[in-house]
PDB file of C-alpha atoms in Angstrom:
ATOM      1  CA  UNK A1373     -27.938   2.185   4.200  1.00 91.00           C
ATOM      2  CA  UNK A1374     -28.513   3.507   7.978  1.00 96.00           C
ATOM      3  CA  UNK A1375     -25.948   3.507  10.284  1.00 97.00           C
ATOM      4  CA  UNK A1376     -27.927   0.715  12.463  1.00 97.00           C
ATOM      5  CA  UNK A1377     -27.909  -1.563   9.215  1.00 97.00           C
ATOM      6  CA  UNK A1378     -23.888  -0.977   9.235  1.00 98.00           C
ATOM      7  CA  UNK A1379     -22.719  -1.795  12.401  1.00 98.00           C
ATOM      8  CA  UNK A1380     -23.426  -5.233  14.436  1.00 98.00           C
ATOM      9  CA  UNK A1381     -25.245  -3.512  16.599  1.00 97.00           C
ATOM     10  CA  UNK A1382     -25.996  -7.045  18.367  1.00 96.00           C
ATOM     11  CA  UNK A1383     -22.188  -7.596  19.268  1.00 97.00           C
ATOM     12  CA  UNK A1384     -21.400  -4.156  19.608  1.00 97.00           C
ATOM     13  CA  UNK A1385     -24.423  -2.461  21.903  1.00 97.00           C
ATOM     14  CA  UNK A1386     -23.044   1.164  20.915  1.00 97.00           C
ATOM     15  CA  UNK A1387     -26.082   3.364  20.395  1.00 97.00           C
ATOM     16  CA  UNK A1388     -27.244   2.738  24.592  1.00 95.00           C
ATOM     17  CA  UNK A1389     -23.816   4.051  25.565  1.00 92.00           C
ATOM     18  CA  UNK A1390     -24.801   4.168  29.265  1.00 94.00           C
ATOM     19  CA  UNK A1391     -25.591   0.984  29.518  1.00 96.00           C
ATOM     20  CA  UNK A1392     -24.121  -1.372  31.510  1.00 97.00           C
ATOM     21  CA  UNK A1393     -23.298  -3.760  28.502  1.00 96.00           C
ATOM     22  CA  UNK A1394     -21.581  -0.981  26.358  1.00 97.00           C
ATOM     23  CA  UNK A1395     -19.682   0.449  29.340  1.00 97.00           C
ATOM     24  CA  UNK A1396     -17.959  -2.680  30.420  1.00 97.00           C
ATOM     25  CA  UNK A1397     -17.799  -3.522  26.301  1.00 97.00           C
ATOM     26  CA  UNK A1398     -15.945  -0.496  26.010  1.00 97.00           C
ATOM     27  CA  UNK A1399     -14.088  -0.655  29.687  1.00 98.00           C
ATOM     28  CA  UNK A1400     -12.447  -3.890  28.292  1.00 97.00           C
ATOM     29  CA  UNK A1401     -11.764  -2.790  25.193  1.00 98.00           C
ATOM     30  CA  UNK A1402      -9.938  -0.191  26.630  1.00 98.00           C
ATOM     31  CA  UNK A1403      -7.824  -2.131  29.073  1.00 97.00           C
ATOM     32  CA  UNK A1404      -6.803  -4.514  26.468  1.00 97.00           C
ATOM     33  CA  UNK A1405      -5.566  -1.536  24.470  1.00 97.00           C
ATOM     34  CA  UNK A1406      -3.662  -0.254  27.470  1.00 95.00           C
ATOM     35  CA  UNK A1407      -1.834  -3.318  27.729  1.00 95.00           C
ATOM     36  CA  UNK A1408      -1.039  -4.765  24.390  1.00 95.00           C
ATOM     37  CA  UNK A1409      -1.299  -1.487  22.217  1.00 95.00           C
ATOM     38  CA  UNK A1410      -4.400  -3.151  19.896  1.00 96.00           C
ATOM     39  CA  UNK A1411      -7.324  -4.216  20.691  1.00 97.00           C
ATOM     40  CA  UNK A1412      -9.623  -6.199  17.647  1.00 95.00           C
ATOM     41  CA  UNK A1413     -13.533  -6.112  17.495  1.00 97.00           C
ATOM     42  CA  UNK A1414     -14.835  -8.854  15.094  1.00 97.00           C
ATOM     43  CA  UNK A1415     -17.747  -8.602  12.580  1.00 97.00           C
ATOM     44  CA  UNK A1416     -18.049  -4.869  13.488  1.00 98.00           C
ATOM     45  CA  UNK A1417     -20.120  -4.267  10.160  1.00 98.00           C
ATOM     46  CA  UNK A1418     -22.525  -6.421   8.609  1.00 98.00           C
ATOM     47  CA  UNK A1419     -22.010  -8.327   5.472  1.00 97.00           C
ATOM     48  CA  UNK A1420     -24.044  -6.325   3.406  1.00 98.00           C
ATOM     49  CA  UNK A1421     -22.677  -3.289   4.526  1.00 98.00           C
ATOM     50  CA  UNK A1422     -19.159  -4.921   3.825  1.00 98.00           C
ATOM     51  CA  UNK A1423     -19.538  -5.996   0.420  1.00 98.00           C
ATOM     52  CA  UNK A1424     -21.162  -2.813  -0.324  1.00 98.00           C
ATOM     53  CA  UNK A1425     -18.576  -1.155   0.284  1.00 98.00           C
ATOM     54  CA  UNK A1426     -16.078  -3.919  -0.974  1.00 98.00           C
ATOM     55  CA  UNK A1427     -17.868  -2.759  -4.178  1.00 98.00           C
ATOM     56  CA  UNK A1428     -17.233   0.981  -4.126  1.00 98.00           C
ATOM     57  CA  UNK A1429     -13.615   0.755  -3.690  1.00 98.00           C
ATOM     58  CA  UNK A1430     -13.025  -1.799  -6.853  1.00 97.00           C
ATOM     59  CA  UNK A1431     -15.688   1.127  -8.421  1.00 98.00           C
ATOM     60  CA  UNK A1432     -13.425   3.686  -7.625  1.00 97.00           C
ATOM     61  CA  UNK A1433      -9.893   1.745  -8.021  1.00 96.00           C
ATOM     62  CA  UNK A1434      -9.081   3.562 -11.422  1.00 95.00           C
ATOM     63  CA  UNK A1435      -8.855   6.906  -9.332  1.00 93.00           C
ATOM     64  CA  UNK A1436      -6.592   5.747  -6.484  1.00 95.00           C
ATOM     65  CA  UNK A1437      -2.988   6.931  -6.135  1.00 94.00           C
ATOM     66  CA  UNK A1438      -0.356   4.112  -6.050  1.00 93.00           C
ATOM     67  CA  UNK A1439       2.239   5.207  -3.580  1.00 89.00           C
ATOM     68  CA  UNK A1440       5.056   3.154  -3.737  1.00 90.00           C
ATOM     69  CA  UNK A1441       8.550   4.637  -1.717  1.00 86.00           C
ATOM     70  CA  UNK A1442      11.461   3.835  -0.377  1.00 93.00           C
ATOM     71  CA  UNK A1443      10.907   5.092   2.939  1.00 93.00           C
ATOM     72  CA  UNK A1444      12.542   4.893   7.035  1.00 95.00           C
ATOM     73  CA  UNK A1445      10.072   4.054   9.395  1.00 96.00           C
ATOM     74  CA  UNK A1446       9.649   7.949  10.404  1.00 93.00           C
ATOM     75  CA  UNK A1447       7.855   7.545   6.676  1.00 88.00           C
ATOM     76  CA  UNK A1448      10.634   9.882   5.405  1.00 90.00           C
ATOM     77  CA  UNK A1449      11.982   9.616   2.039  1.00 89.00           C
ATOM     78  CA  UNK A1450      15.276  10.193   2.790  1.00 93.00           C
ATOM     79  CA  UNK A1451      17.901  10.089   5.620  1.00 95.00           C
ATOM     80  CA  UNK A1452      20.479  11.544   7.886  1.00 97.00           C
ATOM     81  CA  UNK A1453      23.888  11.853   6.344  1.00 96.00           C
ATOM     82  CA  UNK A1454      25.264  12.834   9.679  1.00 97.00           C
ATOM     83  CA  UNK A1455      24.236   9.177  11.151  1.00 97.00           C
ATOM     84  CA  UNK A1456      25.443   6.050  10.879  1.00 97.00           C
ATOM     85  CA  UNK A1457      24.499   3.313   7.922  1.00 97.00           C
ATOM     86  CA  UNK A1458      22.320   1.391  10.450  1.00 97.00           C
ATOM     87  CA  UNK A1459      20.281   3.880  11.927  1.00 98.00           C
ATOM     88  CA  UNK A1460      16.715   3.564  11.843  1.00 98.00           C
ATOM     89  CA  UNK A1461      16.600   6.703  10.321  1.00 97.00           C
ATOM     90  CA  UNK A1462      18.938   5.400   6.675  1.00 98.00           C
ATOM     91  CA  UNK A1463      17.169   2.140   7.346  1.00 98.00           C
ATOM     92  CA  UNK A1464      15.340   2.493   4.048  1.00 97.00           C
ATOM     93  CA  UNK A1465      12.417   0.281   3.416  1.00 97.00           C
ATOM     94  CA  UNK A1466      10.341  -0.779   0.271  1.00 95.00           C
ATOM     95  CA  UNK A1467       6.193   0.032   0.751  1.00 95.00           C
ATOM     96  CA  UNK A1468       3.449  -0.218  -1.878  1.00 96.00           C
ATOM     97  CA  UNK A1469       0.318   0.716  -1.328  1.00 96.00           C
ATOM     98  CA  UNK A1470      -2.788   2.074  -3.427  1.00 96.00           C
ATOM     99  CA  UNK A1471      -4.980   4.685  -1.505  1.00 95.00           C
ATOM    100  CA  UNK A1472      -8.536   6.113  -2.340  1.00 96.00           C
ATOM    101  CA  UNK A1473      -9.177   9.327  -0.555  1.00 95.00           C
ATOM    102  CA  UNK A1474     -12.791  10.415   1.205  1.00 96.00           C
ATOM    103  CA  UNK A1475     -13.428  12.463  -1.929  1.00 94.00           C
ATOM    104  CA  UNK A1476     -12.774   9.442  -4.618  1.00 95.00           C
ATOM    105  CA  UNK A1477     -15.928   7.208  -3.572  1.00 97.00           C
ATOM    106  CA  UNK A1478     -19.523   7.817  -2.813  1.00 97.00           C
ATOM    107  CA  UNK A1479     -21.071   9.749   0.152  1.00 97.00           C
ATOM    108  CA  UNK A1480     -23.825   6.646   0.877  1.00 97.00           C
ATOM    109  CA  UNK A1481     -20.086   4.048   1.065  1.00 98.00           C
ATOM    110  CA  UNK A1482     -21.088   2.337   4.628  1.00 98.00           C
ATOM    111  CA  UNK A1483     -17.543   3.390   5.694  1.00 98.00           C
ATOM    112  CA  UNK A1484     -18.443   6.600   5.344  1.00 98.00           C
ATOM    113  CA  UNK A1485     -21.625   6.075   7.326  1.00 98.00           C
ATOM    114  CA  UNK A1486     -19.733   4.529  10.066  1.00 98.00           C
ATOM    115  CA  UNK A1487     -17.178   7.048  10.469  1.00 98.00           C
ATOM    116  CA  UNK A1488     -19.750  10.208  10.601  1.00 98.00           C
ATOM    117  CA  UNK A1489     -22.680   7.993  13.245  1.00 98.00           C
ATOM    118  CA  UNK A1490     -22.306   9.627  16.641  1.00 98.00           C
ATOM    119  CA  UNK A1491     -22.424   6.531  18.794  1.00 98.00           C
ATOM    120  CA  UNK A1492     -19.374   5.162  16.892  1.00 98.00           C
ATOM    121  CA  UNK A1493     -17.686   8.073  17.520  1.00 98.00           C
ATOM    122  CA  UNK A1494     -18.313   8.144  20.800  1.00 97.00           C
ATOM    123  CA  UNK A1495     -17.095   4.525  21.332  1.00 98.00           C
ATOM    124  CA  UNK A1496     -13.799   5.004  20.369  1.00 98.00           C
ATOM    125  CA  UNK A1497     -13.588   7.958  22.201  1.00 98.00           C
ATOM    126  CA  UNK A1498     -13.672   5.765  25.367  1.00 97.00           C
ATOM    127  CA  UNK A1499     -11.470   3.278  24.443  1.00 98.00           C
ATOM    128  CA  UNK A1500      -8.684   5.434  23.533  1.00 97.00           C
ATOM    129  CA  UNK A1501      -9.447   7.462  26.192  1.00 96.00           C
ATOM    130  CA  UNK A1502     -10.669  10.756  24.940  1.00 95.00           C
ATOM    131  CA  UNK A1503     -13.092  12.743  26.406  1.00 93.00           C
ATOM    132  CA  UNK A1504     -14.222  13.736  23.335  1.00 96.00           C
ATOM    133  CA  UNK A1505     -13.434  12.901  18.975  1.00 97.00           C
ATOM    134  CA  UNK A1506     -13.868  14.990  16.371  1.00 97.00           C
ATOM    135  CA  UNK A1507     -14.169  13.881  12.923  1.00 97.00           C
ATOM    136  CA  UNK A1508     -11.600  15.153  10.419  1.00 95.00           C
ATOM    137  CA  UNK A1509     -12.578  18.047   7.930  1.00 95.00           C
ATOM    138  CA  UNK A1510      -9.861  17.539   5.322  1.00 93.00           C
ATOM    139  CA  UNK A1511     -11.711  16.658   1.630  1.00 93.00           C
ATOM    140  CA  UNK A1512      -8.980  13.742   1.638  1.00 93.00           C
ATOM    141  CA  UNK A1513      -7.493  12.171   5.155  1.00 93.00           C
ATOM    142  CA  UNK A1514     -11.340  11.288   7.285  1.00 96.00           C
ATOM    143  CA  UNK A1515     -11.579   7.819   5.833  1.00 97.00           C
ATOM    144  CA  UNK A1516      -9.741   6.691   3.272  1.00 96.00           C
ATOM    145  CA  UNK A1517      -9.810   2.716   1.573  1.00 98.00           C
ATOM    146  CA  UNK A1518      -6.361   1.111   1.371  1.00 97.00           C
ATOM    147  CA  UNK A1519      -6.267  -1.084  -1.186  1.00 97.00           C
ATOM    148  CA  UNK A1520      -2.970  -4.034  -1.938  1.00 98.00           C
ATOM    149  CA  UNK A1521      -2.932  -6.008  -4.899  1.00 97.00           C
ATOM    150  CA  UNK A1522      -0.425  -8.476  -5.191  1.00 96.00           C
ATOM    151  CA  UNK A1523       2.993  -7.769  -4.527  1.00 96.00           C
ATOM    152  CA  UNK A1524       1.781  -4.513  -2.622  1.00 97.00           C
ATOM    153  CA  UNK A1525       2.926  -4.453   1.327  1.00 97.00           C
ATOM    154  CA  UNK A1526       3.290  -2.043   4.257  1.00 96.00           C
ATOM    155  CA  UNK A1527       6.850  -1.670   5.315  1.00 96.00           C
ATOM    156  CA  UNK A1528       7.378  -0.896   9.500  1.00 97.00           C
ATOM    157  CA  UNK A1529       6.646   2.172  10.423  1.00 95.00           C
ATOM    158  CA  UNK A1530       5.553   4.330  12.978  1.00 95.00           C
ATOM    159  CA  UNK A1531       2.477   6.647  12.627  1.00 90.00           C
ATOM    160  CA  UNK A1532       3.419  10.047  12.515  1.00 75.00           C
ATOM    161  CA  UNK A1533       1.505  11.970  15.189  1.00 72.00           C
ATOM    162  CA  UNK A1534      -1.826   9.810  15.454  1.00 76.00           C
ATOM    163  CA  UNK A1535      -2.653   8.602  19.271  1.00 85.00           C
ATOM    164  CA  UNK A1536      -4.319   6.276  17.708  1.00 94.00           C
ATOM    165  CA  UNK A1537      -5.094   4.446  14.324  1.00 94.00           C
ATOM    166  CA  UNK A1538      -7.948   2.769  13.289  1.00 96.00           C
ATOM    167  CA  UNK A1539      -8.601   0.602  10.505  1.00 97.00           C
ATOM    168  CA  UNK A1540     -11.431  -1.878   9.294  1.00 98.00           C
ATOM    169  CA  UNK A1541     -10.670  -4.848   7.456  1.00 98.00           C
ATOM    170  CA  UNK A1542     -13.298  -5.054   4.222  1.00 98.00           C
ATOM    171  CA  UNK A1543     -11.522  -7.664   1.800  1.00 98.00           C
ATOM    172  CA  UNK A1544      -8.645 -10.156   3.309  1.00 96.00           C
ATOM    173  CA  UNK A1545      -5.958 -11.135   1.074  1.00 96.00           C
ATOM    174  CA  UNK A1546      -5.877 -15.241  -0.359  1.00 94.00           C
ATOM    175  CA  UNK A1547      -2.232 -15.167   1.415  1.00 95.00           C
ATOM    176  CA  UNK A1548      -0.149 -13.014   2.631  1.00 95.00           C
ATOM    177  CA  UNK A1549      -1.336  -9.472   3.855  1.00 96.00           C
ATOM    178  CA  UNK A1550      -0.498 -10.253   7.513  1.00 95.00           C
ATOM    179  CA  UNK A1551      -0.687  -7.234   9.673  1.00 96.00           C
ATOM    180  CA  UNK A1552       1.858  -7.362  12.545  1.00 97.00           C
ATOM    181  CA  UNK A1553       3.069  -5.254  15.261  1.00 97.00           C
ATOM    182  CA  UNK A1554       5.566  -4.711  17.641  1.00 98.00           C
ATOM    183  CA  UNK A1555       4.002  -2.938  20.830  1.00 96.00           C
ATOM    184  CA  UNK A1556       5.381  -0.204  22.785  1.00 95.00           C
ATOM    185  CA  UNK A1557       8.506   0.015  20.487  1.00 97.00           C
ATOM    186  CA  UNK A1558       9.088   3.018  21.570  1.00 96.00           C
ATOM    187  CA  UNK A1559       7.832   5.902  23.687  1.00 93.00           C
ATOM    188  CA  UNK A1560       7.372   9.511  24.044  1.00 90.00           C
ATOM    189  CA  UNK A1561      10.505   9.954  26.039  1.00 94.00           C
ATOM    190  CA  UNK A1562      12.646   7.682  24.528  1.00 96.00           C
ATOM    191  CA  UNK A1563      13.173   7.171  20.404  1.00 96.00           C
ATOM    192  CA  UNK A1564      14.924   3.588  21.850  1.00 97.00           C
ATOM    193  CA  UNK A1565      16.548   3.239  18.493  1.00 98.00           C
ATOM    194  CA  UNK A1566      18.928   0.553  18.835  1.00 98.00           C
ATOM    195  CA  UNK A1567      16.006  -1.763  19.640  1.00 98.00           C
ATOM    196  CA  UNK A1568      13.849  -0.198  16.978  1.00 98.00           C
ATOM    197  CA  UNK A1569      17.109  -0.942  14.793  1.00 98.00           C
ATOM    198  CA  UNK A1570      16.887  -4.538  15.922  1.00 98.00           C
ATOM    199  CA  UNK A1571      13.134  -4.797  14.626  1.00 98.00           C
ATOM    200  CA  UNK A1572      14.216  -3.188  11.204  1.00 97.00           C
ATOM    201  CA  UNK A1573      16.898  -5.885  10.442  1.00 97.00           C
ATOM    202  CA  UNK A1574      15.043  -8.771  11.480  1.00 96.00           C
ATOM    203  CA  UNK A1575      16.413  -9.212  15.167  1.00 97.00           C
ATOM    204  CA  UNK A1576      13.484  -9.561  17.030  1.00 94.00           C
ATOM    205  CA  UNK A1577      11.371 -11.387  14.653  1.00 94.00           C
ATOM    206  CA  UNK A1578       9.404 -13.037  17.983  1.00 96.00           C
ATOM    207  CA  UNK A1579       8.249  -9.477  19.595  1.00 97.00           C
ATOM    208  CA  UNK A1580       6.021  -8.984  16.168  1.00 97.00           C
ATOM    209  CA  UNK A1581       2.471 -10.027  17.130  1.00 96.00           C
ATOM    210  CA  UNK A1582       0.407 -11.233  13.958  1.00 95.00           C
ATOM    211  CA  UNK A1583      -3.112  -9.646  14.404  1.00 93.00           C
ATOM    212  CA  UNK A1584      -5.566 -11.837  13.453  1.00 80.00           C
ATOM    213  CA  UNK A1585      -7.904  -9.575  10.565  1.00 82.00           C
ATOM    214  CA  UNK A1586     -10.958 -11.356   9.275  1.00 93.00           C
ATOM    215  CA  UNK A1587     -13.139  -9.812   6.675  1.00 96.00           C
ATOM    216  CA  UNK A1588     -15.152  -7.272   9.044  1.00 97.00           C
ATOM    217  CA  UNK A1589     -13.286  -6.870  12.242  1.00 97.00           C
ATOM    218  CA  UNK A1590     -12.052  -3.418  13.153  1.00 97.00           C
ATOM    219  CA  UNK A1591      -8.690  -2.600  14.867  1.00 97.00           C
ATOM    220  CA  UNK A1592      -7.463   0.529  17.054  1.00 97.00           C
ATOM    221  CA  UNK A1593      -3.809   0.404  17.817  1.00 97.00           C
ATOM    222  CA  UNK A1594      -1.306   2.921  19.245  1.00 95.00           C
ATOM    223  CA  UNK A1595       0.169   3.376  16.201  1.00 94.00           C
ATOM    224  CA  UNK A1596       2.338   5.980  17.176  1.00 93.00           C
ATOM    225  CA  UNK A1597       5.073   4.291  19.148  1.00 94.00           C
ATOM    226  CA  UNK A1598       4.779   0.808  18.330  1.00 96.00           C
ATOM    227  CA  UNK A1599       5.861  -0.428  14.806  1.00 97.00           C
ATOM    228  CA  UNK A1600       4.022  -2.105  12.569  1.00 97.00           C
ATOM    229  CA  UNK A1601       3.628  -3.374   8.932  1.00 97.00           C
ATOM    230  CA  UNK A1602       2.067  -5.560   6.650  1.00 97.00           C
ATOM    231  CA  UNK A1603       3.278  -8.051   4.604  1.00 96.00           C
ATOM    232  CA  UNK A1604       3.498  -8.591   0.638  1.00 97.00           C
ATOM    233  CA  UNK A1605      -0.178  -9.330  -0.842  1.00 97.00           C
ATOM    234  CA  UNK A1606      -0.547 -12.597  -2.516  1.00 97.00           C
ATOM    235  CA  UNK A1607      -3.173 -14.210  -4.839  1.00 95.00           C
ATOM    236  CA  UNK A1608      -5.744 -12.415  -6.762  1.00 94.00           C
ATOM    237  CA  UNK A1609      -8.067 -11.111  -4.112  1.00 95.00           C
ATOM    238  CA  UNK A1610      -7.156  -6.904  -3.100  1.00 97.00           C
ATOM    239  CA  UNK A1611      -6.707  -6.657   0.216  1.00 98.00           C
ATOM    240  CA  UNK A1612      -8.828  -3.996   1.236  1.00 98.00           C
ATOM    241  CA  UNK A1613      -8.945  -1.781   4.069  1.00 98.00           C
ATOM    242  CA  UNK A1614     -11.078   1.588   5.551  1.00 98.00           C
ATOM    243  CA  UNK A1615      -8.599   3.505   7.356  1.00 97.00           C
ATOM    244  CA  UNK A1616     -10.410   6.091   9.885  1.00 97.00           C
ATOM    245  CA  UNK A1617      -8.628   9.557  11.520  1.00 95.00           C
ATOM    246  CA  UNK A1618     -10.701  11.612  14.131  1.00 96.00           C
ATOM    247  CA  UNK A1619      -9.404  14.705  16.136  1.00 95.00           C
ATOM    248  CA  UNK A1620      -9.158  15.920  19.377  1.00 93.00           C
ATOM    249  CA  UNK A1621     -10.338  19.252  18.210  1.00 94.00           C
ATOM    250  CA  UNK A1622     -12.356  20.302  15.717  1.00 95.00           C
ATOM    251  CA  UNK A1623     -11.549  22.003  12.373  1.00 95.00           C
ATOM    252  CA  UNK A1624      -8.375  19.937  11.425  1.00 93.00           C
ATOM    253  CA  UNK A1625      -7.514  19.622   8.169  1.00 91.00           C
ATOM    254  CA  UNK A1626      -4.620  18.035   6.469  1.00 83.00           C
ATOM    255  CA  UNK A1627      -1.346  19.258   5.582  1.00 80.00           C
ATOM    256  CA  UNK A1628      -1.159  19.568   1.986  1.00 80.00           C
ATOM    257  CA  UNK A1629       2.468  18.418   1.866  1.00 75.00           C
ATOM    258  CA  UNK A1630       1.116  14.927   3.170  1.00 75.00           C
ATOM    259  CA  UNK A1631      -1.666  14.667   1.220  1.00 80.00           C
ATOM    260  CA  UNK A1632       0.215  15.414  -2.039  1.00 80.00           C
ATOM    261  CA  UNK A1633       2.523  12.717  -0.918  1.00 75.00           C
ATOM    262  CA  UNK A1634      -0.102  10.025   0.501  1.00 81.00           C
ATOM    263  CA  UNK A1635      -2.412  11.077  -1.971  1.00 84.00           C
ATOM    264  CA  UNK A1636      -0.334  12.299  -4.865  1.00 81.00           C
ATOM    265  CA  UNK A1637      -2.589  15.502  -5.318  1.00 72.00           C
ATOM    266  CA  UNK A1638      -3.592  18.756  -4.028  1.00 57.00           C
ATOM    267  CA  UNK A1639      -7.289  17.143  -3.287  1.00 50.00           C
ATOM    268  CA  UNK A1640      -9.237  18.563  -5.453  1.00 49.00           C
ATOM    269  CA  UNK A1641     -12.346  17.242  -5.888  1.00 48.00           C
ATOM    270  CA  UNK A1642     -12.392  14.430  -8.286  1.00 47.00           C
TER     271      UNK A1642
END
């Protein structure tokens, strides 16, 4: 499947970058990630290309790694003795998740043709802001599927040291599966924990914005300092998601601690 047979190239004009219609596409996109911290691009990918690749994850389900942790929303399994009960940081939350590295399905997986296509590339890069991406080089992290059954959820958390995250919803959930976040939780200068406490125990239920993730759309959210989770997984559909990490430099690779952890293995090759 060719990139142009993956992406809706009629919604999303990416491969004329210069044009007028891409640059104010992606000059929009970009302000409305400024200001609320996501920004959502429906039916990104065509259906074929999504069922396609709808069918290479529940191909290569056997092989994923079911993480499922206690974890803080720093995504560390344990805390701080030396601080109090209620800090964010002995907050401990329940996640369950099962993730298919780059190296557990096929090389011709349209999600794997999207991530590697130039022009994509290059449209992210402008609306995050980034003169220019790089793709990943670990053999696990550059696009992985994330797959919930029932039962399985995302507990809040902050991404680690991403600028961004990007993700691309291939299978919804029948219920549940709701993918929320509060923006600009924190910031680089500021860890802000007693409101980030406040999120944790349910105190600010109404800053949590429900993203609205049909089958197809893609989403790029500052990750980073605004929390975010998803909720349990009903019914007998997977939800399943392609989760995307590019660089602002080329030649990264993962570190193996996380990818033992995320990935529960030293990524070998399957």
């Amino acid at each position: 499947m060719k990139p142009e047979d993956v992406v809706n190239l009629d919604l999303y004009p990416i491969t004329e970058q210069e044009s007028p219609e891409c640059k104010a596409l992606i000059a929009r996109l970009k302000r409305e990630l400024e200001e609320n911290q996501y920004v959502s691009l429906p039916d990104f990918i065509r259906p074929e290309a999504r069922e396609k690749a709808v069918a290479d994850a529940l191909a290569a389900l056997p092989s994923a790694h079911h993480n499922s942790s206690n974890r803080n929303c720093y995504l560390q399994r344990s805390g701080d003795p030396a601080l109090p009960d209620d800090h964010p940081r002995n907050i401990m939350l329940e996640a369950s998740t099962r993730m298919l590295a780059y190296d557990r399905f096929p090389d011709d997986c349209p999600v794997k043709t999207l991530y590697h296509w130039a022009p994509v590339r290059d449209m992210v890069a402008g609306i995050v802001g980034s003169e220019t991406l790089y793709d990943n080089e670990d053999p696990c992290q550059p696009v992985n599927l994330l797959c919930y059954q029932t039962g399985d959820r995302s507990a809040w958390h902050f991404d680690s040291v991403n600028a961004f995250t990007m993700t691309l919803m291939l299978q919804a959930s029948e219920a549940g599966g709701d993918f929320e976040i509060v923006p600009h939780t924190r910031s680089d200068d500021d860890q802000n924990y007693d409101y980030v406490r406040r999120v944790l125990t349910g105190q600010c239920a109404e800053d949590a914005v429900s993203v609205a993730r049909a089958a197809g759309s893609l989403c790029i959210f500052r990750g980073c300092n605004s929390l975010h989770r998803v909720s349990p997984v009903e019914g007998d559909a997977m939800r399943i998601m392609g989760v995307f990490v590019y660089e602002r430099e080329p030649g990264v690779v993962g570190d193996p601690e996380v990818n033992a952890t995320v990935y529960g293995r030293d990524c070998a090759p399957a």
